[in-house]
Amino acid sequence: MERIIDLAKKLNIEYLENEPMSLHTTFKIGGEARLVVMPKSEEDISALIKACNENGIRYLVVGNGSNMLVSDNGIDACVILLGKDFSEVYLIDETTIFAQAGAQLIKACRLALEEGLTGLEFAYGIPGSCGGAAFMNAGAYGGEMKDVLFKCSHIDKNGEKGFLEGDELGLSYRHSSYYNNECIITGLYMKLKKGDKAEIKAKMDDLLGRRKDKQPLEYPSAGSTFKRPEGYFAGALIEECGLKGASEGGAQVSEKHAGFVINKGGATCGDVLRLCERISKTVENEKGVKLEMEIRVTE
């Protein structure tokens, strides 16, 4: 790891040692990462990956940390954090938005509104990075990234630049090809359509209002805890099983929306996992439906 630190110093890449991951996830949970590096360019990422490979060091990428639960034991790896220095969003042409992977998804939505472009309204208020949204094909209120995303740039596991386009992206419900290909998404290309600014703003305001009314945004969480089982809604099944408000330590099934497990205060990764296991077993026993976690557990 010292060699990675030396490289970071040489390339003027900001880094943090033994950094609490609770500071970098929306769940506000997680032990320390041995090393967190904050690259400013694709070249930085490429150099870091090559150095990790040469030194037998595991690496993983984190954006806004909005769909992840980090182990209480932390992460013995090099965490590549794509944040403020990797967050540009701009127009490529009249209807195409490019966003760096570390940019907040809401930033892309606001640019779309400013330019009178429709298609991203569904994403307004999703608390994640653009890279994370592409990685998991984020969606809400009848829309998903698949509707607008047509190309991603990435750095592969060998530190080489590349792209995936169209069907190569493998976009399906909460899934993309990036789940399995070990590439780090660096940029997104989104094709939108010309629309009416007033109508776009009204739709964004409506969806944001619905989020605030129905979702426990006042508590730390990782978003929807379980994927939507075919033919059902996870939150409804959990509520029907009488688990709304159920808790394990500081983790609780939200009393506002049963589809969210929240950190009500001082929750650990263990608390969340025990509660999720209890939910899964109860729903399967009482409803005959197997729930699959949408949150990615990282250690």
Short mmCIF file of C-alpha atoms in Angstrom, two decimals, residues 130-281:
data_model
loop_
_atom_site.label_atom_id
_atom_site.label_comp_id
_atom_site.label_asym_id
_atom_site.label_seq_id
_atom_site.Cartn_x
_atom_site.Cartn_y
_atom_site.Cartn_z
CA CYS A 130 -24.02 9.42 -12.25
CA GLY A 131 -21.59 6.50 -12.31
CA GLY A 132 -23.58 4.63 -9.70
CA ALA A 133 -26.81 5.34 -11.58
CA ALA A 134 -25.37 3.83 -14.75
CA PHE A 135 -23.83 0.89 -12.89
CA MET A 136 -27.18 -0.20 -11.42
CA ASN A 137 -29.50 1.25 -14.08
CA ALA A 138 -31.15 3.41 -11.43
CA GLY A 139 -34.80 4.21 -11.89
CA ALA A 140 -37.92 5.60 -10.28
CA TYR A 141 -41.48 6.61 -11.10
CA GLY A 142 -41.62 4.71 -14.38
CA GLY A 143 -38.26 5.86 -15.75
CA GLU A 144 -34.75 4.40 -15.67
CA MET A 145 -31.28 5.21 -16.93
CA LYS A 146 -31.83 2.74 -19.75
CA ASP A 147 -34.23 5.28 -21.29
CA VAL A 148 -31.52 7.91 -21.80
CA LEU A 149 -28.10 6.28 -21.40
CA PHE A 150 -26.50 5.15 -24.67
CA LYS A 151 -22.77 5.06 -23.93
CA CYS A 152 -20.32 4.83 -21.03
CA SER A 153 -16.58 5.41 -20.94
CA HIS A 154 -14.55 3.30 -18.52
CA ILE A 155 -11.15 2.10 -17.38
CA ASP A 156 -10.87 -1.67 -17.51
CA LYS A 157 -9.21 -4.00 -15.00
CA ASN A 158 -5.88 -3.63 -16.83
CA GLY A 159 -5.98 0.15 -16.57
CA GLU A 160 -6.92 0.70 -20.23
CA LYS A 161 -9.58 3.13 -21.51
CA GLY A 162 -12.66 1.80 -23.26
CA PHE A 163 -16.35 2.25 -24.02
CA LEU A 164 -19.59 0.29 -23.97
CA GLU A 165 -22.45 1.41 -26.21
CA GLY A 166 -26.07 0.47 -26.81
CA ASP A 167 -26.84 -3.19 -26.12
CA GLU A 168 -23.29 -3.72 -24.83
CA LEU A 169 -24.34 -1.84 -21.69
CA GLY A 170 -26.61 -4.77 -20.78
CA LEU A 171 -29.12 -2.53 -19.03
CA SER A 172 -31.94 -4.36 -17.27
CA TYR A 173 -33.75 -3.98 -13.95
CA ARG A 174 -31.14 -2.63 -11.48
CA HIS A 175 -28.34 -4.17 -13.52
CA SER A 176 -25.74 -3.41 -16.19
CA SER A 177 -22.76 -5.15 -17.77
CA TYR A 178 -20.57 -3.27 -15.29
CA TYR A 179 -21.71 -5.58 -12.48
CA ASN A 180 -19.51 -8.33 -13.93
CA ASN A 181 -16.83 -6.79 -16.14
CA GLU A 182 -14.56 -5.25 -13.45
CA CYS A 183 -14.45 -1.91 -15.27
CA ILE A 184 -14.68 1.48 -13.57
CA ILE A 185 -17.22 3.78 -15.22
CA THR A 186 -15.72 7.22 -15.81
CA GLY A 187 -18.33 9.01 -17.94
CA LEU A 188 -21.92 8.82 -19.17
CA TYR A 189 -23.48 9.91 -22.44
CA MET A 190 -27.21 10.60 -22.20
CA LYS A 191 -29.53 11.42 -25.10
CA LEU A 192 -32.54 13.56 -24.19
CA LYS A 193 -35.26 15.38 -26.15
CA LYS A 194 -36.24 19.00 -26.45
CA GLY A 195 -39.10 19.87 -24.14
CA ASP A 196 -40.91 22.67 -22.39
CA LYS A 197 -38.98 24.06 -19.40
CA ALA A 198 -42.12 24.78 -17.39
CA GLU A 199 -43.43 21.25 -17.91
CA ILE A 200 -40.04 19.71 -17.07
CA LYS A 201 -39.79 21.76 -13.86
CA ALA A 202 -43.35 20.91 -12.86
CA LYS A 203 -42.68 17.19 -13.27
CA MET A 204 -39.41 17.41 -11.33
CA ASP A 205 -41.07 19.34 -8.51
CA ASP A 206 -43.93 16.83 -8.41
CA LEU A 207 -41.63 13.82 -8.19
CA LEU A 208 -39.41 15.46 -5.57
CA GLY A 209 -42.51 16.29 -3.53
CA ARG A 210 -43.64 12.67 -3.73
CA ARG A 211 -40.23 11.50 -2.56
CA LYS A 212 -40.33 13.82 0.44
CA ASP A 213 -43.87 12.74 1.33
CA LYS A 214 -43.33 8.99 1.04
CA GLN A 215 -39.63 8.31 1.67
CA PRO A 216 -37.67 8.63 4.94
CA LEU A 217 -35.24 11.22 3.60
CA GLU A 218 -34.69 12.58 7.11
CA TYR A 219 -32.71 9.46 8.08
CA PRO A 220 -29.52 7.95 6.64
CA SER A 221 -30.24 5.00 4.36
CA ALA A 222 -29.00 3.39 1.18
CA GLY A 223 -32.23 3.96 -0.71
CA SER A 224 -34.59 1.08 -1.49
CA THR A 225 -33.30 -1.91 0.44
CA PHE A 226 -34.74 -4.72 -1.69
CA LYS A 227 -35.30 -5.14 -5.40
CA ARG A 228 -38.90 -5.20 -6.59
CA PRO A 229 -39.96 -8.85 -6.88
CA GLU A 230 -41.84 -9.60 -10.10
CA GLY A 231 -45.54 -8.95 -9.61
CA TYR A 232 -45.11 -7.39 -6.16
CA PHE A 233 -43.79 -4.37 -4.29
CA ALA A 234 -41.20 -5.13 -1.62
CA GLY A 235 -42.41 -2.39 0.71
CA ALA A 236 -46.02 -3.61 0.58
CA LEU A 237 -45.00 -7.21 1.32
CA ILE A 238 -42.87 -6.10 4.28
CA GLU A 239 -45.68 -3.96 5.66
CA GLU A 240 -48.25 -6.75 5.23
CA CYS A 241 -45.97 -8.97 7.33
CA GLY A 242 -46.21 -6.47 10.16
CA LEU A 243 -42.57 -5.43 9.96
CA LYS A 244 -43.01 -1.69 9.57
CA GLY A 245 -41.00 -0.16 12.41
CA ALA A 246 -39.21 -3.43 13.21
CA SER A 247 -35.64 -2.91 14.36
CA GLU A 248 -32.32 -4.54 15.16
CA GLY A 249 -30.02 -2.28 17.14
CA GLY A 250 -29.92 1.09 15.40
CA ALA A 251 -31.36 -0.26 12.14
CA GLN A 252 -35.09 0.07 11.56
CA VAL A 253 -37.67 -0.62 8.89
CA SER A 254 -38.90 2.88 8.15
CA GLU A 255 -42.28 3.70 9.64
CA LYS A 256 -42.81 5.99 6.64
CA HIS A 257 -42.02 3.48 3.88
CA ALA A 258 -41.38 -0.20 4.65
CA GLY A 259 -39.19 -0.57 1.56
CA PHE A 260 -36.43 1.37 3.34
CA VAL A 261 -34.18 0.16 6.13
CA ILE A 262 -32.85 3.27 7.87
CA ASN A 263 -30.06 4.12 10.28
CA LYS A 264 -32.18 5.51 13.08
CA GLY A 265 -29.07 6.18 15.16
CA GLY A 266 -25.79 4.37 15.67
CA ALA A 267 -26.65 1.44 13.41
CA THR A 268 -23.90 -0.98 12.47
CA CYS A 269 -23.53 -3.08 9.34
CA GLY A 270 -24.36 -6.09 11.51
CA ASP A 271 -27.61 -4.46 12.66
CA VAL A 272 -28.69 -3.86 9.06
CA LEU A 273 -27.80 -7.37 7.90
CA ARG A 274 -29.63 -9.01 10.81
CA LEU A 275 -32.72 -6.92 10.12
CA CYS A 276 -32.60 -7.67 6.39
CA GLU A 277 -32.25 -11.39 7.07
CA ARG A 278 -35.24 -11.25 9.41
CA ILE A 279 -37.28 -9.40 6.79
CA SER A 280 -36.34 -11.87 4.03
CA LYS A 281 -37.18 -14.94 6.10
#
